[in-house]
GROMACS .gro file of N, CA and C in nm:
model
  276
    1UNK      N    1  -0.650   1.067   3.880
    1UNK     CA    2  -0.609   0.943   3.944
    1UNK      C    3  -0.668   0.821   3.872
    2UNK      N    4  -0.792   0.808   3.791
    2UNK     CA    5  -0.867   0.718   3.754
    2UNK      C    6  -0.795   0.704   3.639
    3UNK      N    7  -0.767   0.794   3.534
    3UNK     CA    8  -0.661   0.788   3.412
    3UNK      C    9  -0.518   0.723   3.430
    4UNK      N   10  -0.459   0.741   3.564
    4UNK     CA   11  -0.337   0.695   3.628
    4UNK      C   12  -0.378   0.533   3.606
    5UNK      N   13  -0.462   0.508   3.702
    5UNK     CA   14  -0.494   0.381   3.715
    5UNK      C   15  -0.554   0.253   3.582
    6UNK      N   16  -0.592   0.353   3.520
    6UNK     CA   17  -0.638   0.268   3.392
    6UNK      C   18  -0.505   0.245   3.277
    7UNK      N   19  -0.420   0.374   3.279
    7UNK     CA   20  -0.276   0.343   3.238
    7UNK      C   21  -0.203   0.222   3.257
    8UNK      N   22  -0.231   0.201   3.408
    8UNK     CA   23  -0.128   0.125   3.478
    8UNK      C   24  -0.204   0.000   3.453
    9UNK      N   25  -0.273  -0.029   3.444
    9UNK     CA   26  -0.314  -0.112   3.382
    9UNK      C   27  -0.348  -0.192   3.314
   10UNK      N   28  -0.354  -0.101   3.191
   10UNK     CA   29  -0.291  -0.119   3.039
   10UNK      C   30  -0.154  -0.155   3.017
   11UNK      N   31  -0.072  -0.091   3.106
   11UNK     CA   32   0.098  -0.115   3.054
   11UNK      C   33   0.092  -0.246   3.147
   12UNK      N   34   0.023  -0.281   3.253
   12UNK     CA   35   0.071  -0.435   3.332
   12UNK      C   36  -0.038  -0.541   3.305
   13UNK      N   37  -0.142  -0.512   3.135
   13UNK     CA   38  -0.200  -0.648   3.101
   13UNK      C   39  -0.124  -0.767   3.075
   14UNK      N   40   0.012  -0.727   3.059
   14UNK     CA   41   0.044  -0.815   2.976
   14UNK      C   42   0.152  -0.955   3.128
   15UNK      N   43   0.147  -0.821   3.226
   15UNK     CA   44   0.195  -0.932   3.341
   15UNK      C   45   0.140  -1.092   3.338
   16UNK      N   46   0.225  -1.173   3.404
   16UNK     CA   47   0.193  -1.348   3.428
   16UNK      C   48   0.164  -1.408   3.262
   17UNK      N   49   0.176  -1.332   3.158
   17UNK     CA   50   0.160  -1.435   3.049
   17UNK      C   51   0.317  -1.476   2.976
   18UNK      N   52   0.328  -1.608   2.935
   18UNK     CA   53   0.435  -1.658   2.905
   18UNK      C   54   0.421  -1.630   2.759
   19UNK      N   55   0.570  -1.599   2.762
   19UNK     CA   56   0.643  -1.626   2.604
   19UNK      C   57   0.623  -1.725   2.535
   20UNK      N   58   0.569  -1.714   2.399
   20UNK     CA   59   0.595  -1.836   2.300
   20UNK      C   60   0.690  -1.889   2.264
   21UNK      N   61   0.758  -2.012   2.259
   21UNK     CA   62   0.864  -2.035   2.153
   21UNK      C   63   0.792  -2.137   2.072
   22UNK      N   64   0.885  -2.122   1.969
   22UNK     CA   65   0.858  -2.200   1.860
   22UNK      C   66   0.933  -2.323   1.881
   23UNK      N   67   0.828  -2.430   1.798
   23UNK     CA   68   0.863  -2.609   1.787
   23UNK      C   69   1.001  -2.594   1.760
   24UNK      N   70   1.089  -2.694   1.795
   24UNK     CA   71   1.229  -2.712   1.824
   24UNK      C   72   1.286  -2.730   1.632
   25UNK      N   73   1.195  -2.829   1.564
   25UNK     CA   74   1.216  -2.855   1.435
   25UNK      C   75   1.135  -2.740   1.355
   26UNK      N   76   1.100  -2.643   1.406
   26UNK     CA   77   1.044  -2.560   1.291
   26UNK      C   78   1.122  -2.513   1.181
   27UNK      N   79   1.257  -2.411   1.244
   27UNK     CA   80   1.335  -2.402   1.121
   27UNK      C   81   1.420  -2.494   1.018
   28UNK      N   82   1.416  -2.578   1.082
   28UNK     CA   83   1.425  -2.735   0.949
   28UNK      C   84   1.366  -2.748   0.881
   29UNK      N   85   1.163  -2.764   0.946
   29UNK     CA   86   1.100  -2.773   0.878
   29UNK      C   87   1.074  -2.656   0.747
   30UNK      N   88   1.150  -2.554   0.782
   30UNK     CA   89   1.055  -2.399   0.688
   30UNK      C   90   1.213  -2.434   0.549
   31UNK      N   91   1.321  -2.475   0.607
   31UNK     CA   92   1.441  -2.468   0.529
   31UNK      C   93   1.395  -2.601   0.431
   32UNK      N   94   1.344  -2.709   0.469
   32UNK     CA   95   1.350  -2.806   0.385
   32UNK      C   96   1.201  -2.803   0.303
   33UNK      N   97   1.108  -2.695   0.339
   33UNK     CA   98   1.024  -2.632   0.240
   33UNK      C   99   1.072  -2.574   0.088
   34UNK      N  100   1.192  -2.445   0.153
   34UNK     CA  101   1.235  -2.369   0.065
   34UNK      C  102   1.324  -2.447  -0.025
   35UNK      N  103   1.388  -2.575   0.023
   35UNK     CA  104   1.500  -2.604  -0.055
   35UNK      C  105   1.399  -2.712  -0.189
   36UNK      N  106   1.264  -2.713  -0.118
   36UNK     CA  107   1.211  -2.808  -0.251
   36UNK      C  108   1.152  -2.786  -0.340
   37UNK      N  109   1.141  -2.623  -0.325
   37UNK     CA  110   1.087  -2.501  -0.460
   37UNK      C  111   1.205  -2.533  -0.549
   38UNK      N  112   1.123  -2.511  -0.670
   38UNK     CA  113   1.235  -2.508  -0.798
   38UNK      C  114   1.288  -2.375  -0.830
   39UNK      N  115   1.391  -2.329  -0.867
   39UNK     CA  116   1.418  -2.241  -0.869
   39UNK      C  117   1.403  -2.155  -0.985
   40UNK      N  118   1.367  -2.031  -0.996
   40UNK     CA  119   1.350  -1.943  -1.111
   40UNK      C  120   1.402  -1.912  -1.214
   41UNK      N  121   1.415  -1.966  -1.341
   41UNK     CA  122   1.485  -1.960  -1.441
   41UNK      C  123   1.542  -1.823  -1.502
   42UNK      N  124   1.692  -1.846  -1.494
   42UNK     CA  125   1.715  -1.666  -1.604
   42UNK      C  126   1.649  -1.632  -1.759
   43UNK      N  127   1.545  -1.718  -1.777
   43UNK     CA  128   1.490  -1.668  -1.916
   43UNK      C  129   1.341  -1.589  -1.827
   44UNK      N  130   1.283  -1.614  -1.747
   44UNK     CA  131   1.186  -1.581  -1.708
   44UNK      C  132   1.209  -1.453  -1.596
   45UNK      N  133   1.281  -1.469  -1.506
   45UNK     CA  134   1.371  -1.311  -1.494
   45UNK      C  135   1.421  -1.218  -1.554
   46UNK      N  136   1.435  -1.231  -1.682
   46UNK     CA  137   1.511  -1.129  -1.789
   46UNK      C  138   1.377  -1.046  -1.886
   47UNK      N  139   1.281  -1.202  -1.868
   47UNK     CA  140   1.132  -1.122  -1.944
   47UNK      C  141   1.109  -1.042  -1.832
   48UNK      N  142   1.103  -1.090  -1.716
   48UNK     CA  143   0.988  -0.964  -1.600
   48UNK      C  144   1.064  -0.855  -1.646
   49UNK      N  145   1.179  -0.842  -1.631
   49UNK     CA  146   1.291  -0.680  -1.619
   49UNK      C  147   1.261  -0.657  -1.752
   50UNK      N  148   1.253  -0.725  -1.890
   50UNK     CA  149   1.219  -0.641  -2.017
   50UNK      C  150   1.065  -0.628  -2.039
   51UNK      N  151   0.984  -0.653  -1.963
   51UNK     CA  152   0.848  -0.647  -1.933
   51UNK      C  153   0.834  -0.549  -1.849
   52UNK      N  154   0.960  -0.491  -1.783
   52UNK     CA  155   0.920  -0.408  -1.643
   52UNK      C  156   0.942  -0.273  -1.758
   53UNK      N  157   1.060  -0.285  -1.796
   53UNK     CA  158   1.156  -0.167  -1.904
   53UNK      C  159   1.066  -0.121  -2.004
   54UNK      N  160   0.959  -0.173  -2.074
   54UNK     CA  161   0.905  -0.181  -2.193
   54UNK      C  162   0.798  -0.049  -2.138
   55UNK      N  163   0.720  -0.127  -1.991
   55UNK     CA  164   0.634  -0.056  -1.928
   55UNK      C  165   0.646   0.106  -1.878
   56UNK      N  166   0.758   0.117  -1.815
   56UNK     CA  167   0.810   0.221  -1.795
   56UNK      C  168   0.847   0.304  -1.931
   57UNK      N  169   0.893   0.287  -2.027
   57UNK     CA  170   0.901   0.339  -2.115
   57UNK      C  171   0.736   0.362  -2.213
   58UNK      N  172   0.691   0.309  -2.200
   58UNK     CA  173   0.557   0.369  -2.254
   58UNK      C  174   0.486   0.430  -2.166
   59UNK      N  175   0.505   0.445  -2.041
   59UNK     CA  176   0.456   0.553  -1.956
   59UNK      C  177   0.474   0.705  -1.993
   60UNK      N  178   0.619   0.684  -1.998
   60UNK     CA  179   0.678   0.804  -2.033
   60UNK      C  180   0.688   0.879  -2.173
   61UNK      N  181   0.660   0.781  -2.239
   61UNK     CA  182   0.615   0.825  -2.388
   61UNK      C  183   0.446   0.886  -2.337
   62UNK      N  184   0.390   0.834  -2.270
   62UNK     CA  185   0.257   0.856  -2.332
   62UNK      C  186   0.221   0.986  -2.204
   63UNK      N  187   0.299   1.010  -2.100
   63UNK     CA  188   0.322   1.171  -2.037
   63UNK      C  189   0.365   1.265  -2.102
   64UNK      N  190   0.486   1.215  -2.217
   64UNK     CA  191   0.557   1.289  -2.278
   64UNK      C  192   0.420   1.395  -2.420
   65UNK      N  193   0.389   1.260  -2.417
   65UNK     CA  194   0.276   1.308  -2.558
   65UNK      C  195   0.121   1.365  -2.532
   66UNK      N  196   0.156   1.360  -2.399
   66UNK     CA  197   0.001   1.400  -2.372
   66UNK      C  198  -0.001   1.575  -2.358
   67UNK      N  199  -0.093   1.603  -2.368
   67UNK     CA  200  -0.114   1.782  -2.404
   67UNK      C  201  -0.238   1.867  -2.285
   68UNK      N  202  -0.209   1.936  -2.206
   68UNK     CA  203  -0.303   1.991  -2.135
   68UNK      C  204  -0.392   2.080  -2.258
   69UNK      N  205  -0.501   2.043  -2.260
   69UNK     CA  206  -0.604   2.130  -2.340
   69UNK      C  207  -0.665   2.243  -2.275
   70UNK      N  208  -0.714   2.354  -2.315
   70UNK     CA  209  -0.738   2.436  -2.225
   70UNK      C  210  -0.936   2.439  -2.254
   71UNK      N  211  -0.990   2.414  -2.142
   71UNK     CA  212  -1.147   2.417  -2.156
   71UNK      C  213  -1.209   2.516  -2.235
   72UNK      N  214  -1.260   2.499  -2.267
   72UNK     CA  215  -1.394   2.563  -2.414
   72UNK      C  216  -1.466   2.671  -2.278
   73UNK      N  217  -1.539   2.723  -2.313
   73UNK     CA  218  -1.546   2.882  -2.237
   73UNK      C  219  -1.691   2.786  -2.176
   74UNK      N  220  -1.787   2.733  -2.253
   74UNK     CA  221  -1.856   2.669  -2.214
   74UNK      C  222  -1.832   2.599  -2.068
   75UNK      N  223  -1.760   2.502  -2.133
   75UNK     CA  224  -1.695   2.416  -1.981
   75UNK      C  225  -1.696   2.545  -1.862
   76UNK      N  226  -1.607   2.644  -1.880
   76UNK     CA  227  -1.606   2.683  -1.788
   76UNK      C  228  -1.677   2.769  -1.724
   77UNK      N  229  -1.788   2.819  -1.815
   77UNK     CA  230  -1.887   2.873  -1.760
   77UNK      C  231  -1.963   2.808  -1.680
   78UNK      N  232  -1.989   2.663  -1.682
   78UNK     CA  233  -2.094   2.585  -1.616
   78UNK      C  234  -1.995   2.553  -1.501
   79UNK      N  235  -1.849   2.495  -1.486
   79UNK     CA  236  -1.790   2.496  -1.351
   79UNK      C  237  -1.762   2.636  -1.275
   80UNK      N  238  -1.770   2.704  -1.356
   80UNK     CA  239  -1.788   2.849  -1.240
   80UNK      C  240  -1.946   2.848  -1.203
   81UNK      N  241  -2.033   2.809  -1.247
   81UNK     CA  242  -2.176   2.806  -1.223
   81UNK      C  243  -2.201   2.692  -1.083
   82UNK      N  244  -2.101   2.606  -1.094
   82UNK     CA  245  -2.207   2.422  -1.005
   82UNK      C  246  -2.102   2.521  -0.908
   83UNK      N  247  -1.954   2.532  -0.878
   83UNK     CA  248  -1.879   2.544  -0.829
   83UNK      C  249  -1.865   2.724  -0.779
   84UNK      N  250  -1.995   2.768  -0.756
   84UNK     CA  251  -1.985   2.929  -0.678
   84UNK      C  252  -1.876   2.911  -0.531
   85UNK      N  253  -1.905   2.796  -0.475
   85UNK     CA  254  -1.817   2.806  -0.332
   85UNK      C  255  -1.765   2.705  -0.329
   86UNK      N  256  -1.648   2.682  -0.269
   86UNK     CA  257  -1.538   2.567  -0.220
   86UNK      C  258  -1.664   2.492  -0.122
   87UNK      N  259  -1.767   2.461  -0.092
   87UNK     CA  260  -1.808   2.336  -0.034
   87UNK      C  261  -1.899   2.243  -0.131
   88UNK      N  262  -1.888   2.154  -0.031
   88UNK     CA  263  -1.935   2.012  -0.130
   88UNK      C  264  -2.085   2.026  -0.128
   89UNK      N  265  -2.129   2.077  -0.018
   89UNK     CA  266  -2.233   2.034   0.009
   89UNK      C  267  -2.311   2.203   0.047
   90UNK      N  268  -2.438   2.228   0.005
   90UNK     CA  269  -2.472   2.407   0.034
   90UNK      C  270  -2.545   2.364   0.135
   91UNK      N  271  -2.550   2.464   0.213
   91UNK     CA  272  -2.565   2.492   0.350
   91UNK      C  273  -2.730   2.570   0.355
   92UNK      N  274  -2.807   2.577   0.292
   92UNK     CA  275  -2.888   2.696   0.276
   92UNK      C  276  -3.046   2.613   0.347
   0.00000   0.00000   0.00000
């Protein structure tokens, strides 16, 4: 019953409080913001996209060229050594 009541409670905080509206001239004001930005030139849009293209393509070159090496017996003697059990932390 105490869980009931604290529910009901929660769902009716929000009773007796009024709605906001917004200032009557706001969206004038936000439109005659936007209209006094200059607008973005097609030489500087065409670099981002051949700046974007360039990037992506040397990603993939450099996944393409990369090589899984396989560990030196060493290496893996010492991670079979730190790493006897799946926890982080020993328990002992």
């Amino acid at each position: 019953m105490e869980a009931q009541n604290w529910i009901n409670s929660i769902i009716n905080s929000t009773d007796g409080h009024q709605k906001v509206a917004p200032r009557k001239d706001l969206l004038a004001q936000i439109q005659m913001r936007v209209a006094d930005e200059a607008p973005v030139s097609n030489k500087i849009i065409w670099l981002a996209a051949a700046s974007l293209l360039l990037l992506i393509g040397l990603n993939f070159r450099t996944i393409g060229q990369s090589s899984y090496k396989t560990k030196s017996a060493a290496v893996q003697a010492m991670a079979a050594d730190v790493n006897k059990s799946n926890q982080l932390y020993s328990h002992e």
